[in-house]
Amino acid sequence: MAVPADTRRVREGRPFDPYGAHRDDPYSFLADIGDAEPVFYAPLLDAWCVTRREDMLAVLRDDRSFSARDHNPRPTVALPEDVSRMFRTWRGAGAVAVGSLDPPEHARIREVLNAGFTPARVRAFEPAMRAIATGLLDRAAVEEEFDFISAFAVPYSLEVICRRLGVPNEYLARCRTWSEQRIELMMLQREADPDRLRACAQGLVDFGAFARSLVRERLASPRDDLISELLHDGKAGHTLTADEVSVQVPTLIFAGHMTCAEALGTILFQQLRSPGGWAEVVDGTIAPRDLVEEGLRVDSPLAGMYRTAIRDVVVGDVHLAAGSRLLLLYGAAGRDSRAHACPAAFSPGSRSATHLAFGHGIHFCLGAGFARAELEIAVRAIAAGVPGLSLVPGPPPRHRPVFPLRALTELRVRR
């Protein structure tokens, strides 16, 4: 029997704080709620958190009842007016990235973007991924100890997606800075120096201008890269305009490197602290693909995604009014006891592919195949190049306060 969302218990909500108290381990809190309350209100997030896999699938399949338009996290404190204006318009007036589009606009943009990540396109780019991974490992492993996140995971993921897009190497550091500035504004949790916020907003304005200039160059002089393909290679007129491509470029850079870097950190940390350690990957006991899928399941690099109810709906037996904001906790779905016998255990090869790390439905990650290849190639390169890898003794690594991203601050390893 469905219950209305205006009961006293529901109004009070649950003290879910993934930026603070539950930053490093949100899963224990979510598991404690368990079956009794698979949909609960989190006042800090001003959203209804959905923790059960089947409920998330139902929402993600129903694009007539739920909108992706406001799928990103929001700052919980007011931004200065000029900062807010720049933050709303940095891509261009009215510009919306594909992840925030609803049907029917979504289908046309998505169709063209999909063509850039076909299996054939991914296979053709794999040698570049291997070369990037090998070169970075050669430099990182010169040191006896190093931070895997800053020395490999982030630069590898950033260079891979930028190389695929056609971003010149001299812009890599700036793309990273712009991505961090976007995170700071999206996930602002407390009052901050207005001048710092203005610098972040101006960085995003520069990011948008950079994307437009790069697209104009490829429109006039195409090269062997994704931006050129989107502008020139579509069949039967299925290409995007320069403005449409410019809107998508920052998201492809941001999402393409942030989530991959986060996944690599999780994958390595979980395996290095397991009883068999990295030796099980080196000797083939654990296949790279199984390791990748289990890492994505046990701690999804994107812990969740927001949706907005377009009309009155029932989710997990809770009545929600039109306009209600939902947070689909993909990470919790990966630990749903209905899908996994031992949901909290890290066990590569045991039905790991049932995770929702790439989402589901019309917004299923368009680069999922690319990301899987990127992660598997990195695992193989690390196994071959640093076979004796182990964790540096010390306290477990912390996560950054950037929910719903699941990003380790650092991961100290020794070769």
XYZ file of C-alpha atoms in Angstrom:
415
model
C 0.000 0.000 0.000
C 1.402 3.384 -1.023
C 1.885 5.972 1.693
C 1.538 9.715 1.209
C 4.651 11.854 1.425
C 3.172 14.171 4.040
C 3.372 11.931 7.117
C 5.312 13.274 10.106
C 8.134 10.760 9.687
C 8.563 11.628 6.021
C 8.433 15.383 6.628
C 11.246 15.152 9.168
C 13.366 13.187 6.741
C 16.621 11.380 7.373
C 19.951 13.007 8.311
C 21.787 11.727 5.252
C 24.950 13.830 4.871
C 27.164 12.549 2.040
C 29.285 15.712 2.237
C 30.140 15.249 5.914
C 29.236 12.427 8.297
C 28.610 9.900 5.501
C 31.225 11.132 3.051
C 33.553 8.135 3.253
C 30.922 5.487 3.873
C 27.382 6.353 2.783
C 26.527 2.678 2.411
C 26.335 1.773 6.105
C 23.784 4.539 6.641
C 21.757 3.425 3.633
C 21.929 -0.237 4.659
C 20.665 0.636 8.149
C 17.533 2.130 6.610
C 17.148 -1.053 4.605
C 13.877 -2.392 3.316
C 11.854 -0.391 5.820
C 12.366 2.899 3.987
C 13.700 2.438 0.427
C 12.542 5.975 -0.435
C 13.322 8.671 2.120
C 13.560 12.441 2.218
C 17.000 13.981 2.873
C 16.589 17.596 4.009
C 20.239 18.452 3.391
C 19.843 17.495 -0.281
C 16.205 18.627 -0.537
C 15.517 15.413 -2.414
C 13.816 12.050 -2.098
C 16.552 9.408 -2.041
C 15.753 6.168 -3.860
C 17.877 3.223 -2.720
C 16.235 0.127 -4.227
C 17.435 -1.015 -7.649
C 14.016 -1.957 -8.990
C 12.606 1.450 -8.053
C 15.464 3.233 -9.819
C 14.932 1.166 -12.956
C 11.248 2.065 -12.947
C 12.065 5.779 -12.724
C 14.770 5.630 -15.391
C 12.438 3.836 -17.795
C 9.644 6.363 -17.357
C 10.757 9.540 -19.121
C 7.112 10.646 -19.391
C 6.848 11.015 -15.621
C 10.396 12.074 -14.738
C 12.575 14.820 -16.221
C 16.371 14.870 -16.410
C 16.409 18.641 -16.930
C 17.704 19.314 -13.418
C 19.867 16.218 -12.991
C 22.957 17.919 -11.536
C 23.507 18.730 -7.852
C 22.671 22.250 -6.742
C 24.595 24.543 -4.402
C 22.903 24.662 -1.003
C 23.796 28.303 -0.394
C 22.882 31.252 -2.584
C 25.459 32.354 -5.132
C 26.086 36.067 -5.730
C 23.803 37.296 -8.504
C 26.588 37.883 -11.021
C 28.060 34.451 -10.272
C 24.659 32.815 -10.625
C 24.100 34.525 -13.978
C 27.462 33.369 -15.359
C 26.861 29.874 -13.992
C 23.519 29.675 -15.812
C 24.772 30.961 -19.144
C 28.427 29.907 -19.513
C 27.597 27.357 -22.218
C 25.488 29.914 -24.075
C 22.028 31.354 -23.550
C 19.522 28.504 -23.242
C 22.172 25.872 -23.973
C 21.513 22.438 -22.461
C 23.876 19.449 -22.452
C 22.566 16.075 -23.594
C 22.342 14.654 -20.066
C 19.780 17.320 -19.183
C 17.656 16.958 -22.298
C 14.240 15.286 -22.276
C 12.464 13.733 -25.271
C 12.047 14.576 -28.055
C 15.133 16.866 -28.198
C 17.252 14.255 -26.453
C 16.934 11.585 -29.140
C 18.340 13.645 -32.024
C 21.411 14.859 -30.114
C 22.009 11.454 -28.569
C 21.854 9.671 -31.931
C 24.741 11.706 -33.306
C 26.815 11.483 -30.124
C 26.359 7.698 -30.010
C 28.053 7.398 -33.397
C 31.259 8.685 -31.857
C 31.411 5.820 -29.353
C 30.541 2.762 -31.443
C 32.520 -0.450 -30.772
C 34.501 0.152 -33.961
C 35.398 3.697 -32.907
C 36.428 2.470 -29.463
C 38.620 -0.300 -30.873
C 40.323 2.143 -33.214
C 41.220 4.376 -30.271
C 42.507 1.639 -27.951
C 46.158 1.918 -29.117
C 46.100 5.584 -28.088
C 44.756 4.615 -24.655
C 47.534 2.055 -24.203
C 50.208 4.545 -25.214
C 48.897 7.159 -22.793
C 48.730 4.639 -19.940
C 52.233 3.300 -20.560
C 53.788 6.740 -20.809
C 52.205 7.938 -17.563
C 53.203 4.777 -15.691
C 56.788 5.111 -16.865
C 56.897 8.572 -15.318
C 54.916 7.804 -12.145
C 56.767 4.599 -11.239
C 60.123 6.347 -11.164
C 59.293 7.103 -7.533
C 59.228 4.310 -4.968
C 55.985 5.759 -3.557
C 53.461 7.983 -5.314
C 49.856 9.148 -5.220
C 48.037 7.022 -7.767
C 45.219 9.563 -8.146
C 47.322 12.594 -9.093
C 50.141 10.703 -10.825
C 48.037 8.372 -12.964
C 44.242 8.205 -12.584
C 43.456 11.868 -13.246
C 46.043 12.634 -15.971
C 45.312 9.337 -17.751
C 41.545 9.873 -17.812
C 41.879 13.516 -18.812
C 44.345 12.891 -21.613
C 42.316 9.997 -23.011
C 39.048 11.918 -23.376
C 40.780 15.086 -24.557
C 42.770 13.153 -27.158
C 39.542 11.562 -28.419
C 37.853 14.941 -28.665
C 40.823 16.662 -30.267
C 41.757 18.998 -27.413
C 45.426 20.062 -27.729
C 47.684 18.825 -24.916
C 48.539 22.353 -23.836
C 44.940 22.771 -22.669
C 44.839 19.694 -20.429
C 45.676 21.544 -17.220
C 43.126 24.233 -17.972
C 40.419 21.646 -18.688
C 41.139 20.119 -15.286
C 40.940 23.522 -13.584
C 37.694 24.384 -15.346
C 36.210 21.060 -14.279
C 37.173 21.713 -10.661
C 35.633 25.173 -10.836
C 32.397 23.662 -12.063
C 32.409 21.212 -9.157
C 32.981 24.008 -6.678
C 29.952 25.965 -7.884
C 27.633 22.973 -8.312
C 28.383 21.520 -4.910
C 28.874 24.614 -2.772
C 27.827 23.762 0.777
C 28.830 26.835 2.772
C 29.434 30.534 2.329
C 32.604 31.240 0.353
C 34.683 34.222 -0.692
C 32.650 35.982 -3.429
C 35.808 36.774 -5.373
C 36.740 33.095 -5.422
C 33.266 32.212 -6.680
C 33.550 34.869 -9.375
C 36.874 33.385 -10.438
C 35.203 29.972 -10.728
C 32.338 31.404 -12.746
C 34.717 33.277 -15.031
C 36.627 30.027 -15.494
C 33.457 28.387 -16.755
C 32.808 31.301 -19.107
C 36.318 30.720 -20.444
C 35.582 26.981 -20.719
C 32.544 27.688 -22.863
C 34.474 30.134 -25.040
C 37.279 27.595 -25.472
C 34.802 24.914 -26.565
C 33.257 27.267 -29.142
C 36.632 28.276 -30.552
C 37.753 24.647 -30.834
C 34.541 23.716 -32.633
C 34.919 26.620 -35.076
C 38.416 25.386 -35.913
C 37.188 21.843 -36.577
C 34.266 23.126 -38.618
C 36.690 24.894 -40.943
C 39.476 22.295 -40.816
C 38.328 18.821 -39.712
C 40.790 16.369 -38.180
C 40.727 12.775 -36.962
C 38.859 13.464 -33.712
C 35.406 13.282 -32.182
C 34.554 16.972 -32.586
C 35.184 16.722 -36.333
C 33.086 13.549 -36.543
C 30.133 15.213 -34.850
C 30.307 18.139 -37.256
C 31.027 16.330 -40.519
C 30.591 12.551 -40.441
C 26.873 12.039 -39.877
C 24.815 10.218 -42.488
C 21.643 11.584 -44.107
C 22.179 14.977 -42.509
C 22.601 13.539 -38.999
C 25.262 15.903 -37.752
C 25.181 18.596 -35.120
C 25.545 22.316 -35.604
C 28.592 24.123 -34.296
C 26.542 25.527 -31.413
C 25.172 22.089 -30.531
C 28.633 20.522 -30.462
C 30.029 23.411 -28.416
C 27.439 22.755 -25.710
C 28.408 19.077 -25.431
C 32.215 19.451 -25.381
C 32.600 20.622 -21.744
C 30.340 17.828 -20.487
C 32.275 15.212 -22.457
C 35.518 16.512 -20.946
C 34.111 16.803 -17.421
C 32.198 13.526 -17.221
C 34.655 11.676 -19.425
C 37.606 12.158 -17.115
C 36.125 12.678 -13.641
C 34.195 9.418 -13.430
C 36.963 7.344 -15.012
C 39.574 8.720 -12.612
C 37.266 8.043 -9.668
C 36.574 4.502 -10.836
C 40.284 3.774 -11.210
C 40.911 4.935 -7.657
C 38.176 2.683 -6.293
C 39.234 -0.304 -8.382
C 42.843 -0.089 -7.298
C 42.082 0.594 -3.641
C 39.603 -2.267 -3.317
C 41.916 -4.807 -4.949
C 45.083 -3.673 -3.180
C 43.439 -4.090 0.214
C 41.879 -7.463 -0.644
C 43.589 -10.640 0.648
C 45.061 -11.569 -2.739
C 46.264 -8.048 -3.465
C 47.474 -6.908 -6.852
C 49.206 -10.247 -7.487
C 45.828 -11.806 -8.388
C 45.479 -9.349 -11.257
C 49.070 -9.787 -12.385
C 48.855 -13.593 -12.505
C 45.449 -13.621 -14.215
C 43.462 -15.013 -11.280
C 41.231 -11.953 -11.629
C 40.418 -10.799 -15.146
C 40.674 -7.032 -15.767
C 37.076 -6.907 -16.991
C 35.778 -8.583 -13.835
C 37.841 -6.253 -11.671
C 36.480 -3.194 -13.478
C 32.856 -4.283 -13.213
C 33.161 -5.115 -9.527
C 34.820 -1.786 -8.819
C 31.936 -0.015 -10.575
C 29.414 -2.012 -8.551
C 30.887 -1.791 -5.080
C 31.376 1.992 -5.156
C 29.954 3.661 -8.260
C 32.009 6.711 -9.301
C 28.718 8.537 -9.733
C 26.846 7.759 -6.528
C 23.569 9.040 -7.903
C 21.679 11.204 -10.348
C 18.758 13.537 -9.835
C 15.371 13.426 -11.537
C 12.283 15.630 -11.164
C 8.725 14.276 -11.108
C 6.722 15.842 -13.933
C 3.432 14.716 -12.400
C 2.198 13.068 -9.225
C 3.859 9.660 -8.985
C 4.352 6.667 -6.720
C 7.944 5.537 -6.148
C 8.656 2.643 -3.830
C 5.117 2.862 -2.389
C 5.535 6.560 -1.558
C 3.268 9.139 -3.188
C 5.284 12.100 -4.468
C 3.811 15.313 -5.826
C 4.685 16.801 -9.196
C 7.863 18.865 -8.828
C 9.416 16.527 -6.255
C 13.145 16.046 -6.743
C 14.512 12.502 -6.568
C 18.068 11.292 -6.104
C 18.564 7.856 -7.609
C 21.403 6.377 -5.569
C 23.190 4.229 -8.148
C 25.807 3.234 -5.609
C 23.118 1.833 -3.309
C 21.655 -0.124 -6.234
C 25.022 -1.844 -6.615
C 24.666 -3.085 -3.033
C 21.007 -4.054 -3.202
C 20.640 -7.399 -1.399
C 17.992 -8.436 -3.930
C 20.644 -8.463 -6.657
C 23.720 -9.511 -4.656
C 24.075 -12.273 -2.078
C 26.940 -10.440 -0.316
C 26.388 -6.844 -1.416
C 29.167 -5.226 0.639
C 31.858 -7.783 -0.267
C 34.358 -6.983 -3.010
C 34.352 -10.107 -5.156
C 35.292 -9.655 -8.842
C 33.394 -11.938 -11.185
C 30.283 -12.427 -9.045
C 27.467 -10.837 -11.049
C 29.180 -7.463 -10.947
C 27.620 -6.302 -14.228
C 24.225 -5.837 -12.536
C 25.370 -2.412 -11.317
C 23.866 0.904 -12.437
C 27.134 2.853 -12.604
C 26.306 3.850 -16.187
C 22.654 4.518 -15.472
C 19.794 2.990 -17.457
C 17.197 3.906 -20.046
C 17.477 6.728 -22.566
C 20.212 8.419 -20.510
C 22.394 5.319 -20.200
C 25.981 6.602 -20.420
C 26.752 7.057 -24.114
C 30.453 6.476 -23.439
C 30.009 3.280 -21.411
C 31.850 1.101 -23.923
C 34.625 3.669 -24.196
C 34.927 3.906 -20.407
C 35.050 0.135 -19.978
C 37.842 -0.167 -22.543
C 39.688 2.756 -20.937
C 39.501 1.186 -17.482
C 40.473 -2.307 -18.619
C 43.446 -0.979 -20.597
C 44.602 0.954 -17.528
C 44.339 -2.161 -15.338
C 46.363 -4.217 -17.825
C 48.988 -1.505 -18.133
C 49.366 -1.219 -14.357
C 49.592 -5.011 -13.965
C 52.316 -5.175 -16.611
C 54.208 -2.052 -15.603
C 53.978 -2.141 -11.808
C 53.363 -5.805 -10.888
C 54.486 -5.394 -7.264
C 52.082 -2.560 -6.480
C 50.852 -2.301 -2.876
C 49.265 0.231 -0.537
C 51.463 2.461 1.587
C 50.659 1.596 5.227
C 48.498 4.148 6.989
C 44.885 5.174 7.553
C 42.405 4.465 4.747
C 42.076 7.181 2.101
C 39.393 9.838 2.467
C 36.836 10.935 -0.095
C 36.429 14.475 -1.328
C 33.219 16.332 -0.322
C 31.944 16.354 -3.906
C 28.855 14.167 -3.753
C 27.392 12.589 -5.866
C 30.886 12.018 -7.235
C 32.896 9.440 -5.268
C 36.436 10.778 -5.501
C 39.362 9.753 -3.297
C 41.544 12.638 -2.180
C 44.646 10.513 -2.768
C 45.779 6.895 -2.868
C 49.355 6.371 -1.721
C 50.959 3.301 -3.317
C 54.427 1.827 -3.612
C 55.841 -0.162 -6.497
